[in-house]
Short mmCIF file of C-alpha atoms in Angstrom, two decimals:
data_model
loop_
_atom_site.label_atom_id
_atom_site.label_comp_id
_atom_site.label_asym_id
_atom_site.label_seq_id
_atom_site.Cartn_x
_atom_site.Cartn_y
_atom_site.Cartn_z
CA MET A 1 22.92 78.20 41.90
CA LYS A 2 21.59 75.29 39.88
CA ASN A 3 22.54 71.73 40.75
CA ASN A 4 23.43 70.88 37.17
CA GLN A 5 26.03 73.64 37.01
CA ILE A 6 28.36 72.02 39.53
CA LYS A 7 29.54 68.40 39.57
CA VAL A 8 30.57 67.26 43.03
CA SER A 9 32.08 64.11 44.51
CA VAL A 10 31.76 63.47 48.24
CA PHE A 11 34.05 60.97 49.94
CA VAL A 12 33.98 59.30 53.34
CA PRO A 13 36.98 57.40 54.74
CA VAL A 14 35.88 54.74 57.22
CA PHE A 15 37.54 52.33 59.62
CA ASN A 16 35.55 50.23 62.08
CA ASP A 17 32.63 52.63 62.32
CA ASP A 18 29.65 50.29 61.92
CA LYS A 19 27.82 52.32 64.57
CA ASN A 20 27.77 55.53 62.50
CA ILE A 21 28.45 54.90 58.81
CA GLU A 22 24.87 54.09 57.81
CA GLU A 23 23.52 57.28 59.34
CA CYS A 24 26.34 59.27 57.73
CA ILE A 25 25.55 57.86 54.27
CA ASN A 26 21.82 58.42 54.74
CA SER A 27 22.49 62.06 55.64
CA LEU A 28 24.47 62.41 52.40
CA LEU A 29 21.66 60.84 50.39
CA CYS A 30 19.19 63.36 51.87
CA GLN A 31 21.09 66.46 50.77
CA THR A 32 19.02 69.17 49.07
CA PHE A 33 21.89 69.72 46.65
CA SER A 34 22.17 66.66 44.48
CA PHE A 35 25.68 65.56 43.68
CA ASP A 36 27.12 63.00 41.34
CA GLU A 37 29.16 60.66 43.46
CA ILE A 38 29.54 59.26 46.96
CA LEU A 39 32.79 57.39 47.42
CA ILE A 40 33.47 55.38 50.57
CA VAL A 41 36.99 54.13 51.24
CA ASN A 42 36.92 51.32 53.78
CA ASP A 43 40.33 51.11 55.45
CA CYS A 44 40.26 47.37 56.16
CA SER A 45 37.52 47.47 58.81
CA THR A 46 37.18 44.37 60.97
CA ASP A 47 33.69 45.10 62.33
CA ASN A 48 30.39 45.09 60.39
CA THR A 49 31.21 48.19 58.32
CA ASP A 50 31.58 46.18 55.11
CA LYS A 51 28.20 44.51 55.60
CA ILE A 52 26.52 47.90 56.11
CA LEU A 53 28.19 49.40 53.03
CA LYS A 54 26.85 46.56 50.87
CA LYS A 55 23.29 47.76 51.63
CA PHE A 56 23.87 50.80 49.41
CA SER A 57 23.82 50.28 45.65
CA ASN A 58 24.17 53.98 44.81
CA ILE A 59 27.62 54.55 46.32
CA LYS A 60 31.08 53.64 45.12
CA ILE A 61 33.14 51.59 47.58
CA ILE A 62 36.88 51.05 47.61
CA ASN A 63 38.28 48.53 50.09
CA ASN A 64 41.87 48.88 51.24
CA ASN A 65 43.37 45.42 51.69
CA VAL A 66 45.67 46.61 54.51
CA ASN A 67 44.88 49.23 57.14
CA LYS A 68 46.85 52.30 56.04
CA GLY A 69 45.43 55.06 58.26
CA ILE A 70 43.27 58.10 57.69
CA SER A 71 45.70 60.20 55.61
CA PHE A 72 46.38 57.40 53.14
CA THR A 73 42.66 56.59 52.95
CA ARG A 74 41.72 60.22 52.25
CA ASN A 75 44.34 60.39 49.50
CA ILE A 76 42.97 57.21 47.90
CA ALA A 77 39.50 58.76 48.00
CA ILE A 78 40.62 62.02 46.40
CA LYS A 79 42.50 60.18 43.63
CA ASN A 80 39.39 58.15 42.80
CA CYS A 81 36.80 60.93 42.78
CA THR A 82 35.64 61.68 39.25
CA ASN A 83 34.62 65.34 39.62
CA GLU A 84 36.66 68.51 39.92
CA ILE A 85 34.98 69.55 43.14
CA VAL A 86 35.61 67.15 45.99
CA ALA A 87 34.25 67.30 49.53
CA GLY A 88 35.14 64.95 52.35
CA VAL A 89 33.32 64.08 55.55
CA ASP A 90 34.18 61.81 58.43
CA SER A 91 32.20 58.61 58.93
CA ASP A 92 30.84 59.65 62.32
CA VAL A 93 29.22 62.84 61.01
CA VAL A 94 25.51 63.30 60.38
CA LEU A 95 25.04 66.24 58.05
CA HIS A 96 22.32 68.84 57.94
CA ASN A 97 20.22 68.44 54.75
CA ASP A 98 21.51 71.75 53.38
CA TRP A 99 25.20 71.12 54.20
CA LEU A 100 26.41 70.82 50.63
CA TYR A 101 24.17 73.60 49.32
CA LEU A 102 25.42 76.00 52.00
CA MET A 103 29.02 75.01 51.41
CA LEU A 104 28.74 75.64 47.65
CA GLU A 105 26.41 78.64 47.80
CA ASN A 106 29.15 81.14 46.98
CA PHE A 107 31.34 78.84 44.94
#
């Protein structure tokens, strides 16, 4: 499988997870399978999540202006992903470097 054959968007919904979101994003950026888009949907966090997200220039961020909950936030993410293949991860997850490659290996 060649990376340029498959276009993938990965989204992460986040709410008040300043303790984990940076490590989650870094684990996405270290994937052996390169993908086209990381989309973070911040569900109106009141902690330092927004400040941490601003450190990353290579991700797309959508900020909900009212806390709507995880289901609404995931739906916003899916609607805004630009590729046909969409994968979602939670903000408190640190992924193995081959996560996306292994997931798409037989796609």
